[in-house]
Amino acid sequence: MITLDLIEKNQLGKIVAIDTDLLPLKLIEMGCLPGNEVYLEQLAPLKDPMYLVIDGCHLAIRTEIAKNIKIELI
Amino acid sequence: MEIVQILLVAASGIFSIRFLYKKFLAPKKDKDCGTDCGCH
Amino acid sequence: MSKTINVALIGNPNTGKTSVFNALTGLNQKVGNYPGITVEKKQGSCRLNQTTKAHIIDLPGTYSLNASSMDESVVIELLLNRNDKDYPDVAVVISDIENLKRNLLLFTQIKDLKIPTLLVINMSDRMVDKGISLNVNKLEQKLKTKIALTSTRENKGIEFLKTCLLDFRSLSKVGCLDITKIDEAYFGNLQKVFPDQSLYKLWLVISQDVNFAKIERKKVQDATEYKTQPISHLKRLQQKETIKRYQYINQSLKETYSVDQSKATDYRSKLDRILIHRLWGYIIFFLILLTIFQVIFGWSSIPMDFIDERFTKLSEYTKINLPPGLFTNLLAEGIISGLGGIVIFIPQIAFLFLFIAVLEETGYMSRVVFLMDRGLRKYGLSGKSVIPLISGTACAIPAVMATRNIENWKERLITILVTPFTTCSARLPVYLILISLVIPEGKFLGMGYQGLTLMGLYLLGFAMALLSAGILNKMLKIQSKTYFVIEMPNYKLPLLKNILITVFEKTKSFVVEAGRIILAISILLWLMASFGPGKEFNQAEEIIMSRSKVKSFTAEQLENEIASHKLEHSFIGILGKTIEPAIAPLGFDWKIGIALISSFAAREVFVGTLATIYSVGNDQEETIKNRMKAERKSDGSLLFDLPTGISLMLFYAFALQCMSTLAIVKKETNGWKWPMIQLLSMTLIAYLSALIVYQILV
């Protein structure tokens, strides 16, 4: 199990746990929930922000937010 | 004719002042700001 | 008797909500007062049949009813306030076929408010490309609603949507989620305290930190047992609610919606690989900006000269054909010249709006946010500050409002404070006329000097915005959590109709807004320039005639001498002369001083003011540009030479000469503190930089 900021390009993972207190509700509403798949599409220079596909939803978040999401690689 | 012209000029002057006053100086009702504006 | 029903369009951003709005209303729209992107609600009307009209409100795009930013709270404020005159009879939730699942989250929330709700599934033309199949009838049953499958691109389904709207009374008002299931103890208790209230509405009021419905909120807070609930507990409940909603949605979509990945084509990833590439991405962005400025300048001169000439002719015609008198003079010298000063800039402003609309419509703007976020963070800004900074090139007012979707207060405040440095369209007229006066024609690497100067001024505006953001970032001690989430929508070919409507509406509102101000100021200026106190003004003829040097003058020279003596001693002349000592070190004379004073309210009146001042009492009909070109200093050299021109452009680049911006900043920051700091510091920067540059160049 790793945190989401460590995922590498073109890797697929599955969200295991999220820290609700530190995540914006909007992210949760966009599908960032345990059990959903996450895929790293692209990284901006300096690896920040991250362009992810979470449960079919294309979005970008900053690395510091991604640290609060635990995933399992598949 | 002369007098009509002068009246027209005076009217446009008054309208301009009234318009600019309303646009920029008259107090406007402000809506409340939202949640994250740091003022709470 | 015709009756009207209120229809609210609600939906996630990027679902084509505006296209549906445009398809329904056409040009029957009332957009906000300011050009640029619309953050407040838009309104329009649409005839449904002989007897029924729909009043359509296009609400800002939102992902959910849980507002995380200010523009989203506009939606909740309306939907929770039954007494609002725009409170909808029917809510239309717009979704897009590809992101149906996420879009339905908002749908279930709206439906739980017990408002009759209709679901529009837009972009149905993409179903084949994306391998999507959908069982509409079954989904209607599952979601207990009516579904209109539309494609605004192919203009399909809009008529059907209209018939559905007519039939809104038959829509089911049954909610989607039994909210007590989230936490039976908590919600059971809540219902006991407020037995006659809708539980979901109560929950929204409790869980939001938004200012809507103050009274209602107070009532809830007075029931002390709920005040004690910590935010983290509420948030956990919200998360639970979201999970429950997704369970319901997944259940509904399971048998009705499927995607065959093997048939899907994905050009989003391919385009993203280039457009947000760590090197190519930036190069492409820069090239796009370069093209925009070159086009605005390169394509502008022909219509500009044409319009300038027309207005000169019109002024001449007025003077000849109307009965002579005071009002005819006002018309010819004040009003027509003043209005000409704005009308000649319509082509460029329309081009600018066109480019911004295309960048937004295609989905490219989100990529720029992605590319810029890391770099801008160093300056205390967010990637999302890019949207205000870019749309600030149209107008700072909507740009300041567009900061509302920045979640972090410190980043938002800094963005608001520095946005007025970006070159707004009101500066464009000033730059264009000054550049054409002082910058030589000629080319460098295929780009005209004049176009390059214009681009330089835009870059200077951005650079100054960044620099001051960096300083503010160091100075401001505000602790704020960072919440940066941005959707990367699919790329779309812009719809010509959408673009044209946007450009038309925004150009129109710019011209009407600015035109009215300019008209009023021109009239006042003309009055102040045509009258004056004391005998210097009223007996100008005798004074000039008594001077010995005029003996050798021709009749025409004599007339000019009298006219300029009169202007100098008119009310406006006295005003200009008073501030001349303060602005002379910047290379400005008292006539430019008058333009500075009048453009304090709105900088776009600069050209109009000069046009009015130069034409008062002047019988030679000339274009604005030629009049400015002919102006001389007391030593006989050109007034608008390179040092004065550059100094003036710098002053306009940095000074905050816009009352409307001050008003909106006051509104968005809730007080006079920040707009005053902004006004003083920007004026100081403008004065000092113009001073330094003029003293070096001259």
PDB file of C-alpha atoms in Angstrom, chain A residues 26-27 30 49-52 57-62, chain C residues 14 63 365-370 373 383-384 387 405 407 483-489:
ATOM      1  CA  LYS A  26     -15.352  18.157  -3.921  1.00  0.00           C
ATOM      2  CA  LEU A  27     -12.715  15.518  -4.591  1.00  0.00           C
ATOM      3  CA  MET A  30     -15.866  13.558  -8.005  1.00  0.00           C
ATOM      4  CA  PRO A  49       0.082  18.874  -9.981  1.00  0.00           C
ATOM      5  CA  MET A  50      -0.923  15.335 -10.938  1.00  0.00           C
ATOM      6  CA  TYR A  51      -3.349  14.596 -13.751  1.00  0.00           C
ATOM      7  CA  LEU A  52      -5.369  11.578 -12.659  1.00  0.00           C
ATOM      8  CA  CYS A  57     -13.232  11.216 -14.092  1.00  0.00           C
ATOM      9  CA  HIS A  58     -10.309  13.228 -15.437  1.00  0.00           C
ATOM     10  CA  LEU A  59      -8.970  15.680 -12.880  1.00  0.00           C
ATOM     11  CA  ALA A  60      -5.849  17.326 -11.546  1.00  0.00           C
ATOM     12  CA  ILE A  61      -4.846  17.675  -7.899  1.00  0.00           C
ATOM     13  CA  ARG A  62      -1.752  18.830  -6.043  1.00  0.00           C
TER      14      ARG A  62
ATOM     15  CA  ASN C  14     -18.305  21.441 -19.069  1.00  0.00           C
ATOM     16  CA  TYR C  63     -20.451  19.744  -9.052  1.00  0.00           C
ATOM     17  CA  MET C 365      -8.152  26.739 -20.422  1.00  0.00           C
ATOM     18  CA  SER C 366      -8.076  23.852 -17.905  1.00  0.00           C
ATOM     19  CA  ARG C 367      -4.815  22.667 -19.450  1.00  0.00           C
ATOM     20  CA  VAL C 368      -3.314  26.103 -18.943  1.00  0.00           C
ATOM     21  CA  VAL C 369      -4.379  25.906 -15.298  1.00  0.00           C
ATOM     22  CA  PHE C 370      -2.601  22.552 -15.045  1.00  0.00           C
ATOM     23  CA  ASP C 373      -0.189  25.797 -11.170  1.00  0.00           C
ATOM     24  CA  GLY C 383      -3.196  27.552 -11.279  1.00  0.00           C
ATOM     25  CA  LYS C 384      -6.793  28.705 -11.233  1.00  0.00           C
ATOM     26  CA  ILE C 387      -8.457  32.177 -15.661  1.00  0.00           C
ATOM     27  CA  ASN C 405     -13.704  29.318  -7.800  1.00  0.00           C
ATOM     28  CA  GLU C 407     -10.833  27.600  -2.924  1.00  0.00           C
ATOM     29  CA  TYR C 483      -7.820  22.704  -1.851  1.00  0.00           C
ATOM     30  CA  PHE C 484      -6.921  22.424  -5.488  1.00  0.00           C
ATOM     31  CA  VAL C 485      -9.088  20.199  -7.621  1.00  0.00           C
ATOM     32  CA  ILE C 486      -9.722  20.855 -11.271  1.00  0.00           C
ATOM     33  CA  GLU C 487     -11.502  18.792 -13.851  1.00  0.00           C
ATOM     34  CA  MET C 488      -9.725  18.176 -17.147  1.00  0.00           C
ATOM     35  CA  PRO C 489     -12.687  18.147 -19.519  1.00  0.00           C
TER      36      PRO C 489
END
